[in-house]
CSV table of C-alpha atoms in Angstrom, one decimal:
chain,number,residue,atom,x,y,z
A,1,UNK,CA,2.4,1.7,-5.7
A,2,UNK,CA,0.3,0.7,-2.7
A,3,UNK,CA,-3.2,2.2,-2.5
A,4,UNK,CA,-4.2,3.2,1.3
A,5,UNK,CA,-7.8,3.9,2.0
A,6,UNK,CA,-7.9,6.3,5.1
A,7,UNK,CA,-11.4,6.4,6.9
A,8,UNK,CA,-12.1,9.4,9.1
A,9,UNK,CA,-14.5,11.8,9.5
A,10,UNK,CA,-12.1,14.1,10.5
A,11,UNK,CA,-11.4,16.3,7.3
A,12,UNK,CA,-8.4,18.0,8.3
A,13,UNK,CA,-6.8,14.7,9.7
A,14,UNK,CA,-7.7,13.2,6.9
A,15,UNK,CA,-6.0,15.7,4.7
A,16,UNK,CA,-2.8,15.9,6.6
A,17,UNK,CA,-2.1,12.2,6.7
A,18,UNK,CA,-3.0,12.0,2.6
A,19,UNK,CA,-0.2,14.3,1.4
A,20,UNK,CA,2.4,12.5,3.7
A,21,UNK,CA,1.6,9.0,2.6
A,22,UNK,CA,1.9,10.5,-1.1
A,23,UNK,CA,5.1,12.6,0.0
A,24,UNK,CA,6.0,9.0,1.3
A,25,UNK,CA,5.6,6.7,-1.9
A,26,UNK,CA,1.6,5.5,-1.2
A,27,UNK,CA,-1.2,6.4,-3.1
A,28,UNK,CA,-3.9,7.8,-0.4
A,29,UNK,CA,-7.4,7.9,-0.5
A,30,UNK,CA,-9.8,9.5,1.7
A,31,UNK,CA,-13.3,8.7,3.1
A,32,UNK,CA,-15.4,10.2,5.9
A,33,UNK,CA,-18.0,7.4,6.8
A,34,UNK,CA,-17.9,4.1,7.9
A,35,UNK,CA,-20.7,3.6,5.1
A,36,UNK,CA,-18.2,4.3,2.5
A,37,UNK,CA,-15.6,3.3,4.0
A,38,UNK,CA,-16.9,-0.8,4.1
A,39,UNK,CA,-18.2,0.4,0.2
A,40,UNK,CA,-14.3,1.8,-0.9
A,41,UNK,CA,-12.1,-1.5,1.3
A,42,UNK,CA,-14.6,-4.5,-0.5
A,43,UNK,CA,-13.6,-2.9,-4.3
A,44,UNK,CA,-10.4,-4.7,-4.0
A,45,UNK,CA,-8.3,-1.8,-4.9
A,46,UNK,CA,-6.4,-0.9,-1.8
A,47,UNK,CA,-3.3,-2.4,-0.1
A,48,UNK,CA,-4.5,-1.4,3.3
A,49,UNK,CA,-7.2,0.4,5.1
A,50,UNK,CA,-6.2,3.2,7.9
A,51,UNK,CA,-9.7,3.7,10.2
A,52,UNK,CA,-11.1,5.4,12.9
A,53,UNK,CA,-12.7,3.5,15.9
A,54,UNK,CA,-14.5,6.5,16.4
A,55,UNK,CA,-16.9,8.1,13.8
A,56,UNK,CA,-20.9,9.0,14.0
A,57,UNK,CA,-23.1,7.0,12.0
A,58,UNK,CA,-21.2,3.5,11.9
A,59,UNK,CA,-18.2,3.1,13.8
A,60,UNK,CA,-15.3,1.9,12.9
A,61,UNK,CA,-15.7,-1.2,14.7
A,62,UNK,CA,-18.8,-2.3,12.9
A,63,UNK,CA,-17.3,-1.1,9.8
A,64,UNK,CA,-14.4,-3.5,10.4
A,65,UNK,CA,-17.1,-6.6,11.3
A,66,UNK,CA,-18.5,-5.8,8.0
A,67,UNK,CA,-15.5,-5.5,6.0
A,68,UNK,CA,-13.8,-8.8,7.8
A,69,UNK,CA,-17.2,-10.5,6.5
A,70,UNK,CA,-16.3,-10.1,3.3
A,71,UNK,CA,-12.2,-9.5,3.1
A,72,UNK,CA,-9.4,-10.0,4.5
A,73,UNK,CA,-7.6,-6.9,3.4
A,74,UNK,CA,-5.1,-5.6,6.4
A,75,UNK,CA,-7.2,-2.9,8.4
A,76,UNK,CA,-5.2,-0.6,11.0
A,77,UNK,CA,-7.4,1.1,13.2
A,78,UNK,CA,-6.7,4.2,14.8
A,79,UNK,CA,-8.1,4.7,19.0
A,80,UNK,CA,-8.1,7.1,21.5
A,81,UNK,CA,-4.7,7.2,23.2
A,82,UNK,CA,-5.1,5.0,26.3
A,83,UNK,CA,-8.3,3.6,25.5
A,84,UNK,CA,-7.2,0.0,25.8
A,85,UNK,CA,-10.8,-1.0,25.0
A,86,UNK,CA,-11.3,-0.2,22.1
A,87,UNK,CA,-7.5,-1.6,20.7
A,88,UNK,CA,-8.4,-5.1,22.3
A,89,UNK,CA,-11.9,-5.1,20.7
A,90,UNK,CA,-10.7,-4.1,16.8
A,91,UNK,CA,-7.8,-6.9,17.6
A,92,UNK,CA,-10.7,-9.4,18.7
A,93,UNK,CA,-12.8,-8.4,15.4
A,94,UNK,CA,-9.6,-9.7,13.2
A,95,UNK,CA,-7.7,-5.4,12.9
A,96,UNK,CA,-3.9,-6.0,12.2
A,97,UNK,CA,-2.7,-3.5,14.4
A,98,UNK,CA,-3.6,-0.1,16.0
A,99,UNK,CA,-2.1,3.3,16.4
A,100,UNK,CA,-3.5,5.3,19.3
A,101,UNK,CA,-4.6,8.9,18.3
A,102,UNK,CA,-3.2,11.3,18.4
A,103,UNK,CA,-0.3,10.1,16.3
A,104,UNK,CA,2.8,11.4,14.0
A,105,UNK,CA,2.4,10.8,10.4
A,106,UNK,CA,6.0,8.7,10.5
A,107,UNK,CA,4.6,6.5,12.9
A,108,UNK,CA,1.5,6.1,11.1
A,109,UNK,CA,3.6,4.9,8.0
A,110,UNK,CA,6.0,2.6,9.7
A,111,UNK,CA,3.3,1.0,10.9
A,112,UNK,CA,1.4,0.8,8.1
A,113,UNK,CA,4.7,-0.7,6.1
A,114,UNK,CA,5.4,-3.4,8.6
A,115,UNK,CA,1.8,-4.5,8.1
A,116,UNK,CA,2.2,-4.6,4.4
A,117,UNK,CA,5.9,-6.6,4.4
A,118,UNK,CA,3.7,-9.2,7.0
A,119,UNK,CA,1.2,-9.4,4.4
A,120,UNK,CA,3.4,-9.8,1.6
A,121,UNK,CA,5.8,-12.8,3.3
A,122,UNK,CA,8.5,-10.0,3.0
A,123,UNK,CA,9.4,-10.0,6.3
A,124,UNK,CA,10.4,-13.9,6.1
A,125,UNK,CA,14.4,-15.3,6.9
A,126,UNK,CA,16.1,-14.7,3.6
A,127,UNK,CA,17.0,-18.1,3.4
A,128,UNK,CA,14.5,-19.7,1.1
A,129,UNK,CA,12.0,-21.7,3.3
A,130,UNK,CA,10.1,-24.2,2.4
A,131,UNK,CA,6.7,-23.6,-0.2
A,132,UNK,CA,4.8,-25.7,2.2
A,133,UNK,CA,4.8,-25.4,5.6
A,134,UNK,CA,2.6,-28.3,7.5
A,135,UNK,CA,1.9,-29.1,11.1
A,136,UNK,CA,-0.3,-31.9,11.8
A,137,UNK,CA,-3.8,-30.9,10.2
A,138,UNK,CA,-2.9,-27.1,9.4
A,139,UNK,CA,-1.3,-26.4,5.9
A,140,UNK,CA,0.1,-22.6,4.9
A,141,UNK,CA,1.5,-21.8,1.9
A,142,UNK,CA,3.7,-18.5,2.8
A,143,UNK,CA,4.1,-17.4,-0.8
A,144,UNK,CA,0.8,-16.7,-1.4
A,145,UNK,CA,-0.3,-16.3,2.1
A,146,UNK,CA,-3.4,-19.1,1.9
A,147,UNK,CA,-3.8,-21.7,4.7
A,148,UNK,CA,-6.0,-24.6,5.4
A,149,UNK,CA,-7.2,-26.7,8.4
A,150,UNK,CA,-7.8,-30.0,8.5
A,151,UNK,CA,-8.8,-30.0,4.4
A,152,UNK,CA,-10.5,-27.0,4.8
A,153,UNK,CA,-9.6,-23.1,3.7
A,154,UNK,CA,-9.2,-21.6,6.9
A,155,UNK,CA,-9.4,-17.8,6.6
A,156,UNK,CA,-7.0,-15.6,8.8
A,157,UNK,CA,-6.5,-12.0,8.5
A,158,UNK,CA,-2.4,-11.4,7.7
A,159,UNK,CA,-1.6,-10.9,11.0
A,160,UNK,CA,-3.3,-13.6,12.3
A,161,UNK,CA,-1.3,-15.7,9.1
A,162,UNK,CA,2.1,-14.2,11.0
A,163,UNK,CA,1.5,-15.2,14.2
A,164,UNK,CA,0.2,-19.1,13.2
A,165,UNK,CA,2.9,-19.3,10.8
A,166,UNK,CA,5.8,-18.6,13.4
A,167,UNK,CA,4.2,-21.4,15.4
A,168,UNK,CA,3.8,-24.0,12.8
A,169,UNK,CA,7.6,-23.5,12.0
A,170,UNK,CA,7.6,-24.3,15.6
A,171,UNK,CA,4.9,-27.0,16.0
A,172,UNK,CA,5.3,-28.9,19.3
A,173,UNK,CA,7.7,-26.3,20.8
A,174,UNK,CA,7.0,-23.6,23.5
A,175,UNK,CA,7.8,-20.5,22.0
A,176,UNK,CA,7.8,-17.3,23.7
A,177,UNK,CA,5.8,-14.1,23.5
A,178,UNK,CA,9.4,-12.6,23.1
A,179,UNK,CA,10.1,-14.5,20.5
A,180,UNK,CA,6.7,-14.2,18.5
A,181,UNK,CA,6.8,-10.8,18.8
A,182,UNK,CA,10.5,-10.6,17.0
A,183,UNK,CA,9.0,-13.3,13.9
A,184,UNK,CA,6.1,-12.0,13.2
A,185,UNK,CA,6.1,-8.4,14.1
A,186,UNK,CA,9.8,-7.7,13.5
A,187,UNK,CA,10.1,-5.9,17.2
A,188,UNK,CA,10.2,-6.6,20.7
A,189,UNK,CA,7.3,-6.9,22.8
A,190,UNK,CA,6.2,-3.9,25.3
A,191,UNK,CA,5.0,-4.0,28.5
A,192,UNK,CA,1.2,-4.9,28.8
A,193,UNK,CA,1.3,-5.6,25.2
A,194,UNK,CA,-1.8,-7.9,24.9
A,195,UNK,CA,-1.9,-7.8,20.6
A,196,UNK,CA,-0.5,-11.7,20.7
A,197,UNK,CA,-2.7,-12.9,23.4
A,198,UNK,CA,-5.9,-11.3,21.4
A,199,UNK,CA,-4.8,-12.6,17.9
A,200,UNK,CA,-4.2,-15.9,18.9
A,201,UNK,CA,-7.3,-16.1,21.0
A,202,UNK,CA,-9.0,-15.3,17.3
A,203,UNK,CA,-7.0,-17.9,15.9
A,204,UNK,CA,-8.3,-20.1,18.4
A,205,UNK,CA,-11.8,-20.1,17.8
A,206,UNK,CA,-11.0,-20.6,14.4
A,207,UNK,CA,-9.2,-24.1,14.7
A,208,UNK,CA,-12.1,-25.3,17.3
A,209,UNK,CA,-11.1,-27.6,20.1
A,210,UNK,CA,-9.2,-30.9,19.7
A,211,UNK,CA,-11.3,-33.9,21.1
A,212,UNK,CA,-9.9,-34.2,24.1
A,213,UNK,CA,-12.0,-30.4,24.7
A,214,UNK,CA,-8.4,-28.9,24.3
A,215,UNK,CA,-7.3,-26.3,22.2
A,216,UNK,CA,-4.9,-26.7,19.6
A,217,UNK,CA,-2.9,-23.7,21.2
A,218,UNK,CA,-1.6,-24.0,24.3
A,219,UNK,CA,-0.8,-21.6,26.6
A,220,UNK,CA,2.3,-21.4,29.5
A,221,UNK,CA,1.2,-18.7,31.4
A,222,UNK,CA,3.5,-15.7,31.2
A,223,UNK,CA,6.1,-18.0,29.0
A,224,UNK,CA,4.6,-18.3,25.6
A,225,UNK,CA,2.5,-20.4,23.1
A,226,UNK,CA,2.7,-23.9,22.1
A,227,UNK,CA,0.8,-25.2,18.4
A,228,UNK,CA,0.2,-28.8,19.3
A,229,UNK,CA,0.5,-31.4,16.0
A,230,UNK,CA,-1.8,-33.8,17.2
């Protein structure tokens, strides 16, 4: 059974969404701090932690810095609806993906289930692929989710491992937003949907430049992403 921690300093809320995610198979926890809530994510016991941007004391977006500092347990943050701000900034700061408050329960839960089957490689073709996937100087192992850069552990939050992995499988290729979207989030893309373009600009600063002062993704404007081998 998957272990959610929900982070909120909204009591009621918090209540409400607990007894659906155990109506719905999870085992919920709640916490009202961002304090507790960086203390409850780093004890290793949770699937997946549900948290407010917004909360006095420290907010969820330092809460999430801290947490990322340390683990890279998926984190779904929950914003004000329309605030566009505060999604692009918990993407930047390595969140999965975001719900804008205020939200259903069953959306809530589908969301945080497609996180969890990206996480767990569950989402992959059902064709076995292959145990190593390589591209130039990046290595992932799918299976158990671990990659490396150019001999190095490279750490990437699981849906930053999604998004790289669908363009290692496609190293040298332009592949389109479209396209990413369907691999790695199992949807289509909406309009003014700028999740991809903040993840991979994450993923970006991880893999440095090339020497030619390039990065190692490139970008067709409004057509899609290209991982360059070497």
């Amino acid at each position: 059974m998957h272990k959610v921690l929900i982070v909120d300093d909204d009591v009621d809320l918090t209540a409400m969404l607990s007894r659906y995610l155990r109506h719905e198979g999870f085992d919920a926890h709640a916490v009202h701090s961002g304090e507790t809530g960086v203390a409850e994510a780093l004890t290793r016991q949770y699937s997946i932690v549900v948290m407010d941007i917004m909360m006095p004391g420290l907010p969820g977006t330092e809460a999430l810095r801290r947490i990322r500092a340390n683990s890279r347990i998926p984190v779904l943050m929950l914003t004000a609806r329309g605030d566009n701000v505060d999604r692009i900034v918990g993407l930047d700061m390595g969140a999965d993906d975001y719900v804008p408050k205020p939200c259903t329960p069953g959306e809530l839960v589908a969301r945080i289930r497609a996180i969890l089957r990206r996480v767990e490689g569950r989402d992959l073709p059902s064709s076995p692929g292959p145990k190593v996937l390589q591209a130039g100087g990046l290595v992932l192992w799918p299976g158990t989710r671990r990659a490396s850069w150019q001999g190095q552990d490279l750490e990437l939050t699981g849906t930053e491992f999604g998004l790289l992995e669908v363009l290692a499988r496609h190293a040298g290729q332009l592949v389109s937003k479209q396209e990413i979207s369907q691999q790695a989030f199992g949807k289509p893309l909406a309009p003014y949907d700028r999740r991809i373009d903040v993840h991979i600009s994450s993923i970006r600063q991880k893999l440095g430049l090339r020497s030619d002062g390039q990065s190692w993704i490139q970008s067709v404007r409004g057509r899609g992403y290209q991982l360059l081998e070497d």
